[in-house]
Amino acid sequence: MYVLFDVLHLYYLPQYLPVQKKLAEHNVKTAFVFYRSVQDDILEQIAAEHQLEYVWVENESQASDYYTQENADWVFFANGFDHLDKLHQVSKSAQIGHGIGPKSCYYTASDSAMTVRFVEGDYRCQRLRALYPENEFVDVGYSKLDSIINQQEPGFDLQQLGLDANKPTLIYAPTFYPSSIECFAKDWPADFVDFNILLKPHYFSIAKEKYHKQKALLEHWATFENVYLAKSTDYNLVPFMASADILISDASSALFEFAALNKPVIWCDFLKLRWSYRGIFSYRFKKRMDEDFGEYANIAVHAKSYKDLRGLVIEQYQQPKLLEPIRLQLAEKLAGRLDGKATDRVVDYILSHS
């Protein structure tokens, strides 16, 4: 058997690598298709570290030509792909989600039908089947979390990061848009000197020029001695989640992943919105969010402004079980079965449908 992984963005790898590793245990040949970008050196480093076979393409058209040439049994995607008709002449396609956040694009990613889409939980599976009754959806869970659930991810050695292992640790993991980054106090790490702070932004905040103001703030915060800013090679949120006691974010997948592990999360409601998303145009922001956004919001305590943040962090650190019943109630709805076997279910399906 031969399986390919379409890596349009670096942040797809945390979903792909557990599946690739498990396939390799079954002697399945695999390869990764990397798209040229500013991340080329990082991707090559990751490929060397994990001993991955890979090729480079410039765009989806080149990727499509390559897939036709390779005639693989399966090609994995983490989002839509515009050349499925051509691909399906030679291979089957599988979609595995790159996040579990509340954005409506989670569902519209199935506008083009893959051979199968692996889904996180029965609730989302049923919604997708209602929207796309002709498509194949299989409830497997969320493979990205398997290594934490199975206690195979030790997290970071905080001392090696220059942090204090005796302090509690929080992650600030904002998304790129709409984001809270530019609404934080310029020197906010000084307000949290009794905590280690792991900064894990979306890589667009670091890599894309249009978000250069976010990058400048992140690099400024990294100068504080209680802060570690994720390097470009720190593409995977999993070791950050394994190392932290509390997560701060906005409406990001990271927030829901951390909450699914039954750890406290603080949701920043203070966001920098483009003018085209404000006032009479606020419907555009709401349109980006899923219809379940309101219910999902109950999984966290909410900071209405930066000045609320310190008090909420202390409260959640001292009383981590405050929202535990809601986290446990929503965990399956967000991420599916949290038994550490999501990757096994993906691979079992692939092997039995070759």
C-alpha positions as CSV (number, residue, x, y, z in Angstrom):
1,M,0.0,0.0,0.0
2,Y,1.1,3.6,-0.7
3,V,-0.2,6.6,1.1
4,L,0.6,10.3,0.5
5,F,0.0,13.3,2.8
6,D,-0.8,16.8,1.3
7,V,1.0,19.4,3.5
8,L,-0.3,22.7,2.3
9,H,0.6,24.2,5.7
10,L,3.1,23.3,8.3
11,Y,0.5,23.1,11.0
12,Y,-1.2,20.1,9.3
13,L,1.7,17.9,10.5
14,P,0.5,17.3,14.1
15,Q,-2.6,15.6,12.6
16,Y,-0.7,13.6,10.0
17,L,2.4,12.4,11.9
18,P,0.6,10.0,14.3
19,V,-1.2,8.4,11.3
20,Q,2.0,8.1,9.3
21,K,3.8,6.5,12.2
22,K,1.0,4.0,12.7
23,L,0.9,3.2,9.0
24,A,4.6,2.6,9.0
25,E,4.2,0.0,11.7
26,H,2.0,-1.9,9.2
27,N,4.8,-1.6,6.6
28,V,2.8,0.9,4.5
29,K,4.9,3.1,2.2
30,T,4.2,6.8,2.9
31,A,5.4,10.2,1.6
32,F,4.7,13.8,2.2
33,V,4.0,16.5,-0.3
34,F,5.4,19.9,0.9
35,Y,4.4,23.2,-0.7
36,R,7.2,25.7,-1.2
37,S,6.9,28.6,1.4
38,V,9.0,30.5,3.9
39,Q,8.9,27.3,6.0
40,D,11.0,25.1,3.6
41,D,14.0,24.8,6.0
42,I,11.7,23.9,8.9
43,L,9.9,21.2,6.9
44,E,13.2,19.7,5.8
45,Q,14.4,19.6,9.4
46,I,11.1,17.9,10.5
47,A,11.3,15.4,7.7
48,A,14.9,14.5,8.7
49,E,13.9,14.2,12.4
50,H,11.0,11.8,11.6
51,Q,12.8,10.1,8.6
52,L,10.0,11.1,6.2
53,E,10.0,10.6,2.5
54,Y,8.9,13.9,0.8
55,V,8.7,15.9,-2.4
56,W,8.2,19.6,-3.1
57,V,5.5,21.3,-5.2
58,E,4.8,24.9,-5.9
59,N,1.0,24.8,-5.9
60,E,-2.1,22.6,-6.0
61,S,-1.8,22.2,-9.7
62,Q,1.6,20.7,-9.4
63,A,0.4,18.6,-6.5
64,S,-2.4,17.3,-8.6
65,D,-0.1,16.3,-11.4
66,Y,2.2,14.5,-8.9
67,Y,-0.7,12.5,-7.4
68,T,-1.8,11.4,-10.9
69,Q,1.8,10.3,-11.6
70,E,2.2,8.4,-8.3
71,N,-1.0,6.5,-8.4
72,A,-1.1,6.1,-4.6
73,D,-3.8,4.1,-2.8
74,W,-4.8,7.1,-0.6
75,V,-4.0,10.8,-0.4
76,F,-4.6,12.6,2.9
77,F,-5.7,16.2,3.1
78,A,-6.4,18.5,6.0
79,N,-8.6,20.9,4.1
80,G,-10.4,21.0,0.7
81,F,-8.6,20.3,-2.6
82,D,-9.7,21.7,-5.9
83,H,-8.6,18.8,-8.1
84,L,-10.4,15.9,-6.6
85,D,-12.1,14.8,-9.8
86,K,-8.6,14.3,-11.4
87,L,-7.2,12.7,-8.2
88,H,-10.1,10.2,-7.9
89,Q,-9.3,8.7,-11.3
90,V,-6.2,7.1,-9.7
91,S,-6.5,7.4,-5.9
92,K,-8.8,7.6,-2.9
93,S,-8.9,10.8,-0.8
94,A,-9.1,11.1,3.0
95,Q,-9.7,14.3,5.0
96,I,-8.6,14.7,8.6
97,G,-9.3,17.9,10.4
98,H,-6.5,20.3,11.4
99,G,-8.5,21.8,14.2
100,I,-11.7,21.5,16.3
101,G,-12.5,25.2,16.8
102,P,-15.9,26.9,16.4
103,K,-15.4,28.4,13.0
104,S,-18.1,27.6,10.4
105,C,-15.4,26.6,7.8
106,Y,-15.1,23.3,9.7
107,Y,-18.3,22.2,7.9
108,T,-17.8,24.0,4.6
109,A,-14.5,22.1,4.2
110,S,-16.7,19.2,3.0
111,D,-18.2,21.2,0.0
112,S,-16.0,19.0,-2.2
113,A,-16.5,15.4,-1.5
114,M,-13.5,13.3,-0.4
115,T,-13.7,9.5,-0.4
116,V,-13.9,9.7,3.3
117,R,-13.7,12.4,6.0
118,F,-12.6,11.4,9.5
119,V,-14.6,13.3,12.1
120,E,-14.2,14.1,15.8
121,G,-17.3,12.7,17.5
122,D,-20.8,11.5,16.7
123,Y,-22.4,15.0,17.0
124,R,-20.2,16.5,14.3
125,C,-20.5,13.3,12.2
126,Q,-24.3,13.6,12.3
127,R,-24.3,17.2,11.4
128,L,-22.0,16.6,8.4
129,R,-24.1,13.7,7.2
130,A,-27.2,15.9,7.3
131,L,-25.4,18.6,5.3
132,Y,-23.8,16.3,2.8
133,P,-25.8,13.0,2.7
134,E,-23.9,11.6,-0.2
135,N,-20.5,11.9,1.5
136,E,-18.7,9.3,3.7
137,F,-18.0,10.4,7.3
138,V,-16.4,8.2,9.9
139,D,-16.3,9.1,13.6
140,V,-12.8,8.4,14.8
141,G,-11.9,11.0,17.4
142,Y,-9.0,13.5,17.3
143,S,-5.7,11.8,16.6
144,K,-3.7,14.9,17.6
145,L,-4.5,14.3,21.3
146,D,-3.6,10.6,21.4
147,S,0.0,11.0,22.6
148,I,-1.1,13.1,25.6
149,I,-4.0,10.7,26.5
150,N,-1.7,7.7,26.2
151,Q,1.0,9.5,28.3
152,Q,3.5,9.3,25.5
153,E,4.1,13.1,25.4
154,P,6.3,14.2,28.3
155,G,6.1,17.9,27.5
156,F,9.0,20.3,27.8
157,D,11.9,20.4,30.3
158,L,11.0,23.9,31.5
159,Q,14.5,24.5,32.8
160,Q,16.0,23.9,29.4
161,L,13.6,26.6,28.1
162,G,15.1,29.0,30.7
163,L,11.9,28.9,32.9
164,D,11.3,28.1,36.5
165,A,10.1,24.5,37.0
166,N,8.7,25.5,40.4
167,K,6.2,28.0,38.9
168,P,2.9,27.1,37.4
169,T,2.8,27.4,33.7
170,L,0.3,29.0,31.3
171,I,0.1,29.0,27.6
172,Y,-1.0,32.0,25.5
173,A,-2.1,30.5,22.2
174,P,-4.0,33.1,20.2
175,T,-5.2,32.7,16.6
176,F,-4.2,35.1,13.9
177,Y,-7.7,36.6,13.2
178,P,-9.7,37.7,14.9
179,S,-7.0,37.9,17.6
180,S,-6.5,39.3,21.1
181,I,-2.7,39.8,20.6
182,E,-2.9,43.5,19.9
183,C,-5.3,44.1,22.8
184,F,-2.9,42.8,25.5
185,A,-0.9,45.2,27.7
186,K,2.5,45.9,26.0
187,D,4.4,44.5,29.0
188,W,1.8,42.0,30.2
189,P,4.4,39.2,31.2
190,A,5.4,41.6,34.0
191,D,1.9,41.2,35.5
192,F,2.4,37.4,35.6
193,V,5.9,37.1,37.1
194,D,4.7,34.2,39.3
195,F,3.9,32.1,36.2
196,N,5.9,30.7,33.3
197,I,4.4,31.8,30.1
198,L,4.6,29.7,26.9
199,L,3.7,31.8,23.8
200,K,2.3,29.6,21.0
201,P,0.7,31.8,18.4
202,H,-0.7,30.6,15.1
203,Y,2.2,30.4,12.7
204,F,0.5,33.0,10.4
205,S,1.2,35.5,13.2
206,I,4.9,34.9,12.7
207,A,5.2,34.0,9.0
208,K,2.8,36.4,7.2
209,E,3.8,40.0,6.6
210,K,0.2,41.3,7.1
211,Y,0.5,40.3,10.7
212,H,3.9,42.0,11.4
213,K,2.5,44.0,14.3
214,Q,1.5,40.7,16.0
215,K,5.0,39.4,15.4
216,A,6.6,42.5,16.9
217,L,4.6,42.2,20.1
218,L,5.3,38.5,20.4
219,E,9.0,39.1,20.0
220,H,8.9,41.9,22.6
221,W,7.1,39.6,25.1
222,A,9.8,37.0,24.5
223,T,12.4,39.3,26.1
224,F,10.8,38.8,29.6
225,E,12.6,36.1,31.6
226,N,9.4,34.2,32.4
227,V,8.5,33.8,28.8
228,Y,9.3,31.3,26.1
229,L,8.2,32.1,22.6
230,A,7.7,29.1,20.3
231,K,10.4,28.7,17.7
232,S,9.5,28.2,14.1
233,T,10.4,24.5,14.7
234,D,7.9,24.3,17.5
235,Y,5.1,23.6,15.1
236,N,3.2,21.2,17.4
237,L,0.9,22.5,20.2
238,V,0.9,19.1,21.9
239,P,4.1,19.4,24.0
240,F,2.9,22.9,25.1
241,M,-0.4,21.5,26.2
242,A,1.3,18.7,28.1
243,S,3.5,21.2,30.0
244,A,0.9,23.7,31.0
245,D,-1.7,24.2,33.8
246,I,-3.9,26.8,32.1
247,L,-4.4,28.0,28.6
248,I,-5.4,31.5,27.5
249,S,-6.7,32.0,23.9
250,D,-9.4,33.5,21.8
251,A,-11.8,31.5,19.6
252,S,-9.1,29.1,18.5
253,S,-8.8,25.3,18.1
254,A,-6.1,25.4,20.8
255,L,-8.6,26.5,23.4
256,F,-11.0,23.6,22.7
257,E,-8.1,21.0,22.5
258,F,-6.8,22.0,25.9
259,A,-10.3,22.0,27.4
260,A,-10.9,18.5,26.0
261,L,-8.0,17.4,28.2
262,N,-10.0,18.7,31.2
263,K,-7.7,21.6,31.9
264,P,-8.8,25.2,32.6
265,V,-9.1,27.6,29.8
266,I,-9.6,31.4,29.7
267,W,-11.3,32.8,26.6
268,C,-10.4,36.4,25.6
269,D,-13.4,38.2,24.4
270,F,-11.4,41.4,23.7
271,L,-10.4,41.1,20.0
272,K,-8.9,43.5,17.4
273,L,-11.4,43.4,14.6
274,R,-11.0,45.0,11.1
275,W,-13.4,47.8,10.5
276,S,-15.2,45.6,8.1
277,Y,-16.1,43.3,11.0
278,R,-17.3,46.0,13.4
279,G,-20.6,47.8,14.0
280,I,-23.2,47.1,11.3
281,F,-20.7,44.7,9.7
282,S,-20.4,42.5,12.9
283,Y,-22.5,39.8,11.1
284,R,-19.4,39.0,9.1
285,F,-17.6,38.0,12.3
286,K,-20.6,35.9,13.4
287,K,-20.7,34.3,10.0
288,R,-17.2,33.0,10.6
289,M,-18.4,31.1,13.7
290,D,-20.4,27.9,13.9
291,E,-24.0,27.8,15.1
292,D,-22.9,26.1,18.3
293,F,-20.5,28.9,19.1
294,G,-22.7,30.0,22.0
295,E,-22.8,26.6,23.7
296,Y,-19.1,26.0,23.2
297,A,-18.4,29.4,24.9
298,N,-19.5,27.9,28.2
299,I,-16.4,25.7,28.3
300,A,-14.3,28.6,29.5
301,V,-14.3,31.6,31.8
302,H,-14.3,34.8,29.7
303,A,-12.1,37.8,30.0
304,K,-14.0,40.8,28.7
305,S,-10.9,43.0,28.8
306,Y,-7.2,42.5,29.6
307,K,-7.7,44.0,33.1
308,D,-9.9,40.9,33.9
309,L,-7.2,38.4,33.0
310,R,-5.0,38.3,36.1
311,G,-7.9,37.6,38.4
312,L,-9.3,34.8,36.2
313,V,-5.9,33.1,35.9
314,I,-5.5,33.1,39.7
315,E,-9.0,31.8,40.1
316,Q,-8.6,29.0,37.6
317,Y,-5.2,28.0,38.9
318,Q,-6.4,27.8,42.5
319,Q,-9.8,26.1,41.6
320,P,-9.1,24.1,38.4
321,K,-12.3,22.0,38.8
322,L,-14.7,25.0,38.7
323,L,-15.8,24.3,35.1
324,E,-14.8,20.6,35.0
325,P,-18.5,19.3,34.6
326,I,-19.0,21.5,31.5
327,R,-15.6,20.6,30.1
328,L,-16.3,16.9,30.5
329,Q,-19.8,17.3,29.1
330,L,-18.6,19.1,25.9
331,A,-15.4,17.2,25.4
332,E,-16.9,14.3,23.4
333,K,-18.9,16.8,21.3
334,L,-15.8,18.7,20.5
335,A,-13.2,16.0,20.1
336,G,-15.0,12.7,20.0
337,R,-13.9,9.7,22.0
338,L,-10.9,10.6,24.2
339,D,-9.5,7.1,24.6
340,G,-6.2,7.5,22.8
341,K,-7.2,5.3,19.9
342,A,-8.3,7.8,17.3
343,T,-5.2,7.1,15.2
344,D,-5.8,3.4,15.4
345,R,-9.3,3.9,14.0
346,V,-8.1,6.0,11.1
347,V,-5.5,3.5,10.2
348,D,-7.9,0.5,10.6
349,Y,-10.2,2.2,8.1
350,I,-7.5,2.9,5.6
351,L,-6.1,-0.7,5.8
352,S,-9.6,-2.2,5.4
353,H,-10.6,0.0,2.4
354,S,-7.5,-0.2,0.3
